[in-house]
């Protein structure tokens, strides 16, 4: 069974530039999560989708971050404009109905 | 106060030792709990669920204390390959919000 796919694996940008990350969850998984993990910290939930609807985006910095999951399958997370403090690993995860999350390999973002 | 709190460690233990980690959660309505393992520069992977009655998976034992709002993970006969960060997870809310702790780093020493 294919796992959660994420791209790109690495991204280096300058502050104030824009960046987008892509995630394709495991087939049939209705719930999709985007997490931000800063070095030395646990993953922090940015946004949670149930099919194509948002169920929690309370910690998403909406002035610069946006995410969509238009057809209820794959998802994109965008940062515009990026700040230095956005340097982190962005993890996508999906789950079916048993609450267990499966993570992709993540995108490591460096903002210079 | 963070929703899920863990001692970041590191815990440095010799091979064969027994080590225990605790995790406290602030939301008394949290319904389900898990331990995830994260290797350096890798994504988190599910280690085990935590059941109210306590559960065991080989050398790993997880327990839940709802009255005191903490969960624990016990690792017996530590192996070098157990070296990783262990993340405590709590689920709450009707839509199952998943909250991670900061993780506890374990280093097993030869």
CSV table of C-alpha atoms in Angstrom, one decimal:
chain,number,residue,atom,x,y,z
A,1,UNK,CA,0.0,0.0,0.0
A,2,UNK,CA,1.4,3.4,-0.9
A,3,UNK,CA,2.1,5.8,2.0
A,4,UNK,CA,1.5,9.5,2.3
A,5,UNK,CA,3.4,11.3,-0.5
A,6,UNK,CA,4.8,14.8,0.0
A,7,UNK,CA,6.8,17.1,-2.2
A,8,UNK,CA,9.2,18.7,-2.3
A,9,UNK,CA,11.5,17.0,0.2
A,10,UNK,CA,13.6,20.2,0.7
A,11,UNK,CA,13.0,23.8,-0.1
A,12,UNK,CA,15.2,26.9,0.5
A,13,UNK,CA,13.8,30.3,-0.1
A,14,UNK,CA,14.5,33.9,1.0
A,15,UNK,CA,12.2,35.7,3.4
A,16,UNK,CA,9.2,37.4,1.8
A,17,UNK,CA,9.1,34.8,-1.0
A,18,UNK,CA,6.3,32.3,-1.5
A,19,UNK,CA,6.3,28.6,-1.2
A,20,UNK,CA,3.9,25.7,-1.7
A,21,UNK,CA,3.9,22.2,-0.4
A,22,UNK,CA,1.9,19.2,-1.8
A,23,UNK,CA,0.5,16.2,-0.1
A,24,UNK,CA,-1.3,13.1,-1.4
A,25,UNK,CA,-2.7,11.0,1.4
A,26,UNK,CA,-3.2,7.3,1.6
A,27,UNK,CA,-6.1,6.3,-0.6
A,28,UNK,CA,-9.4,6.2,1.2
A,29,UNK,CA,-8.2,8.3,4.2
A,30,UNK,CA,-10.8,11.0,4.8
A,31,UNK,CA,-8.8,13.0,7.3
A,32,UNK,CA,-5.8,15.0,6.3
A,33,UNK,CA,-3.5,17.0,8.7
A,34,UNK,CA,-0.7,19.5,8.1
A,35,UNK,CA,1.7,19.9,11.0
A,36,UNK,CA,4.7,22.2,11.5
A,37,UNK,CA,7.6,20.8,13.4
A,38,UNK,CA,10.3,23.2,14.5
A,39,UNK,CA,13.7,21.6,15.5
A,40,UNK,CA,13.5,20.2,19.0
A,41,UNK,CA,9.8,20.5,19.3
A,42,UNK,CA,6.8,18.3,18.8
A,43,UNK,CA,4.6,18.6,15.7
A,44,UNK,CA,2.1,21.5,15.9
A,45,UNK,CA,-1.2,21.2,14.1
A,46,UNK,CA,-1.8,23.9,11.5
A,47,UNK,CA,-4.9,22.6,9.8
A,48,UNK,CA,-7.1,19.5,9.8
A,49,UNK,CA,-9.4,18.5,6.9
A,50,UNK,CA,-12.3,16.0,6.9
A,51,UNK,CA,-12.7,15.2,3.2
A,52,UNK,CA,-12.6,18.7,1.6
A,53,UNK,CA,-13.9,20.6,4.7
A,54,UNK,CA,-11.8,22.3,7.3
A,55,UNK,CA,-12.5,21.1,10.9
A,56,UNK,CA,-9.7,22.9,12.7
A,57,UNK,CA,-7.4,25.7,11.5
A,58,UNK,CA,-7.2,27.6,14.9
A,59,UNK,CA,-3.4,27.5,14.9
A,60,UNK,CA,-2.9,28.4,11.2
A,61,UNK,CA,-1.4,31.9,10.8
A,62,UNK,CA,-4.0,33.0,8.3
A,63,UNK,CA,-2.4,36.2,7.3
A,64,UNK,CA,0.4,34.2,5.6
A,65,UNK,CA,-0.6,30.6,5.5
A,66,UNK,CA,-3.3,29.0,3.4
A,67,UNK,CA,-4.3,25.4,2.6
A,68,UNK,CA,-6.8,23.7,0.4
A,69,UNK,CA,-8.1,20.2,-0.3
A,70,UNK,CA,-10.4,20.9,-3.1
A,71,UNK,CA,-11.5,17.4,-4.2
A,72,UNK,CA,-11.1,15.8,-0.8
A,73,UNK,CA,-7.9,14.0,-1.8
A,74,UNK,CA,-4.6,15.8,-2.2
A,75,UNK,CA,-3.8,19.0,-0.5
A,76,UNK,CA,-1.5,22.0,-0.8
A,77,UNK,CA,-0.2,24.3,1.9
A,78,UNK,CA,1.1,27.7,0.9
A,79,UNK,CA,3.1,30.3,2.7
A,80,UNK,CA,3.1,33.9,1.4
A,81,UNK,CA,5.2,35.8,2.3
A,82,UNK,CA,7.6,33.6,4.3
A,83,UNK,CA,9.3,34.7,7.4
A,84,UNK,CA,12.5,33.4,9.0
A,85,UNK,CA,10.5,31.8,11.8
A,86,UNK,CA,8.7,29.6,9.3
A,87,UNK,CA,11.9,27.5,8.9
A,88,UNK,CA,10.7,24.0,10.0
A,89,UNK,CA,9.6,20.6,8.7
A,90,UNK,CA,6.1,20.6,7.3
A,91,UNK,CA,4.5,17.2,7.9
A,92,UNK,CA,1.4,15.9,6.2
A,93,UNK,CA,-0.5,13.0,7.8
A,94,UNK,CA,-3.7,11.2,7.0
A,95,UNK,CA,-6.0,8.8,8.9
A,96,UNK,CA,-9.0,6.6,8.1
A,97,UNK,CA,-11.3,6.2,11.0
A,98,UNK,CA,-9.3,4.5,13.7
A,99,UNK,CA,-7.5,7.7,14.8
A,100,UNK,CA,-4.1,6.4,13.8
A,101,UNK,CA,-2.0,8.9,11.8
A,102,UNK,CA,0.3,8.0,9.0
A,103,UNK,CA,2.9,10.6,8.1
A,104,UNK,CA,4.6,11.5,5.0
A,105,UNK,CA,8.4,12.2,4.9
A,106,UNK,CA,7.9,15.9,5.3
A,107,UNK,CA,9.2,19.0,3.6
A,108,UNK,CA,12.1,20.7,5.2
A,109,UNK,CA,11.8,24.4,4.7
A,110,UNK,CA,14.7,26.8,5.2
A,111,UNK,CA,13.9,30.5,5.0
A,112,UNK,CA,17.1,32.7,4.6
B,1,UNK,CA,-0.1,25.6,30.0
B,2,UNK,CA,0.5,23.2,27.1
B,3,UNK,CA,-2.2,20.7,26.3
B,4,UNK,CA,0.3,17.8,26.3
B,5,UNK,CA,3.5,18.0,28.3
B,6,UNK,CA,6.5,15.8,28.3
B,7,UNK,CA,10.0,15.9,29.9
B,8,UNK,CA,12.2,16.6,26.8
B,9,UNK,CA,15.1,14.6,28.3
B,10,UNK,CA,17.5,13.4,27.1
B,11,UNK,CA,17.3,10.1,28.9
B,12,UNK,CA,20.7,8.4,28.6
B,13,UNK,CA,20.4,4.7,29.7
B,14,UNK,CA,22.6,1.7,29.3
B,15,UNK,CA,21.6,-1.3,27.1
B,16,UNK,CA,19.3,-3.6,29.0
B,17,UNK,CA,18.0,-1.0,31.3
B,18,UNK,CA,14.4,-0.2,32.0
B,19,UNK,CA,13.2,3.3,31.3
B,20,UNK,CA,9.9,5.1,31.8
B,21,UNK,CA,8.5,8.2,30.4
B,22,UNK,CA,5.5,10.2,31.6
B,23,UNK,CA,3.2,12.6,29.8
B,24,UNK,CA,0.5,14.8,31.3
B,25,UNK,CA,-2.5,16.2,29.4
B,26,UNK,CA,-4.6,19.2,30.4
B,27,UNK,CA,-7.9,18.5,28.6
B,28,UNK,CA,-9.9,16.2,30.8
B,29,UNK,CA,-12.2,15.5,27.8
B,30,UNK,CA,-9.3,13.9,25.9
B,31,UNK,CA,-10.6,10.5,24.7
B,32,UNK,CA,-7.7,8.5,23.1
B,33,UNK,CA,-4.0,8.4,23.6
B,34,UNK,CA,-1.0,7.1,21.7
B,35,UNK,CA,2.7,6.9,21.7
B,36,UNK,CA,4.6,7.7,18.5
B,37,UNK,CA,8.3,7.2,17.8
B,38,UNK,CA,10.3,9.6,15.8
B,39,UNK,CA,13.8,8.8,14.6
B,40,UNK,CA,16.2,11.7,13.9
B,41,UNK,CA,15.2,13.5,10.7
B,42,UNK,CA,12.4,11.1,10.1
B,43,UNK,CA,8.6,11.3,10.4
B,44,UNK,CA,6.7,10.1,13.5
B,45,UNK,CA,5.4,6.6,13.4
B,46,UNK,CA,2.8,5.0,15.6
B,47,UNK,CA,4.3,2.9,18.4
B,48,UNK,CA,1.3,1.9,20.3
B,49,UNK,CA,-2.2,2.9,21.5
B,50,UNK,CA,-2.8,3.5,25.2
B,51,UNK,CA,-5.8,1.8,26.7
B,52,UNK,CA,-7.5,2.5,30.0
B,53,UNK,CA,-6.6,-1.0,31.3
B,54,UNK,CA,-3.0,-0.7,30.2
B,55,UNK,CA,-1.5,-2.6,27.4
B,56,UNK,CA,1.7,-4.3,26.5
B,57,UNK,CA,3.5,-4.9,23.2
B,58,UNK,CA,6.7,-6.9,23.7
B,59,UNK,CA,9.1,-4.9,25.7
B,60,UNK,CA,6.8,-1.8,25.7
B,61,UNK,CA,4.0,-1.2,28.2
B,62,UNK,CA,1.7,1.8,28.1
B,63,UNK,CA,-0.6,2.9,30.9
B,64,UNK,CA,-3.3,5.6,31.3
B,65,UNK,CA,-4.3,7.3,34.6
B,66,UNK,CA,-7.4,9.4,33.9
B,67,UNK,CA,-7.7,10.6,37.5
B,68,UNK,CA,-4.3,12.2,37.4
B,69,UNK,CA,-4.4,12.9,33.6
B,70,UNK,CA,-1.2,11.2,32.6
B,71,UNK,CA,0.0,8.4,30.5
B,72,UNK,CA,3.2,6.5,30.7
B,73,UNK,CA,5.5,4.4,28.5
B,74,UNK,CA,7.8,1.7,30.0
B,75,UNK,CA,10.6,0.2,27.9
B,76,UNK,CA,12.2,-3.0,29.3
B,77,UNK,CA,15.5,-4.4,28.2
B,78,UNK,CA,16.5,-1.3,26.2
B,79,UNK,CA,18.1,-1.8,22.9
B,80,UNK,CA,20.4,0.5,21.0
B,81,UNK,CA,17.7,0.6,18.3
B,82,UNK,CA,15.3,2.1,20.8
B,83,UNK,CA,17.2,5.4,20.6
B,84,UNK,CA,14.7,7.9,19.3
B,85,UNK,CA,12.3,10.6,20.4
B,86,UNK,CA,9.0,9.4,21.9
B,87,UNK,CA,6.0,11.6,21.3
B,88,UNK,CA,2.9,11.5,23.5
B,89,UNK,CA,-0.4,12.1,21.6
B,90,UNK,CA,-3.9,13.0,22.9
B,91,UNK,CA,-7.1,13.1,20.9
B,92,UNK,CA,-10.0,15.3,21.9
B,93,UNK,CA,-13.2,16.9,20.5
B,94,UNK,CA,-15.8,15.6,18.2
B,95,UNK,CA,-13.6,15.9,15.2
B,96,UNK,CA,-10.7,14.1,17.0
B,97,UNK,CA,-8.2,16.9,17.3
B,98,UNK,CA,-4.7,15.3,17.5
B,99,UNK,CA,-2.3,17.1,19.8
B,100,UNK,CA,1.4,16.1,20.2
B,101,UNK,CA,3.7,16.6,23.1
B,102,UNK,CA,7.1,18.0,22.6
B,103,UNK,CA,8.7,14.5,22.8
B,104,UNK,CA,11.1,12.8,25.1
B,105,UNK,CA,14.5,11.9,23.7
B,106,UNK,CA,16.0,8.5,24.6
B,107,UNK,CA,19.6,7.6,24.0
B,108,UNK,CA,20.5,4.0,24.7
B,109,UNK,CA,24.2,3.6,25.4
B,110,UNK,CA,26.3,0.5,24.7
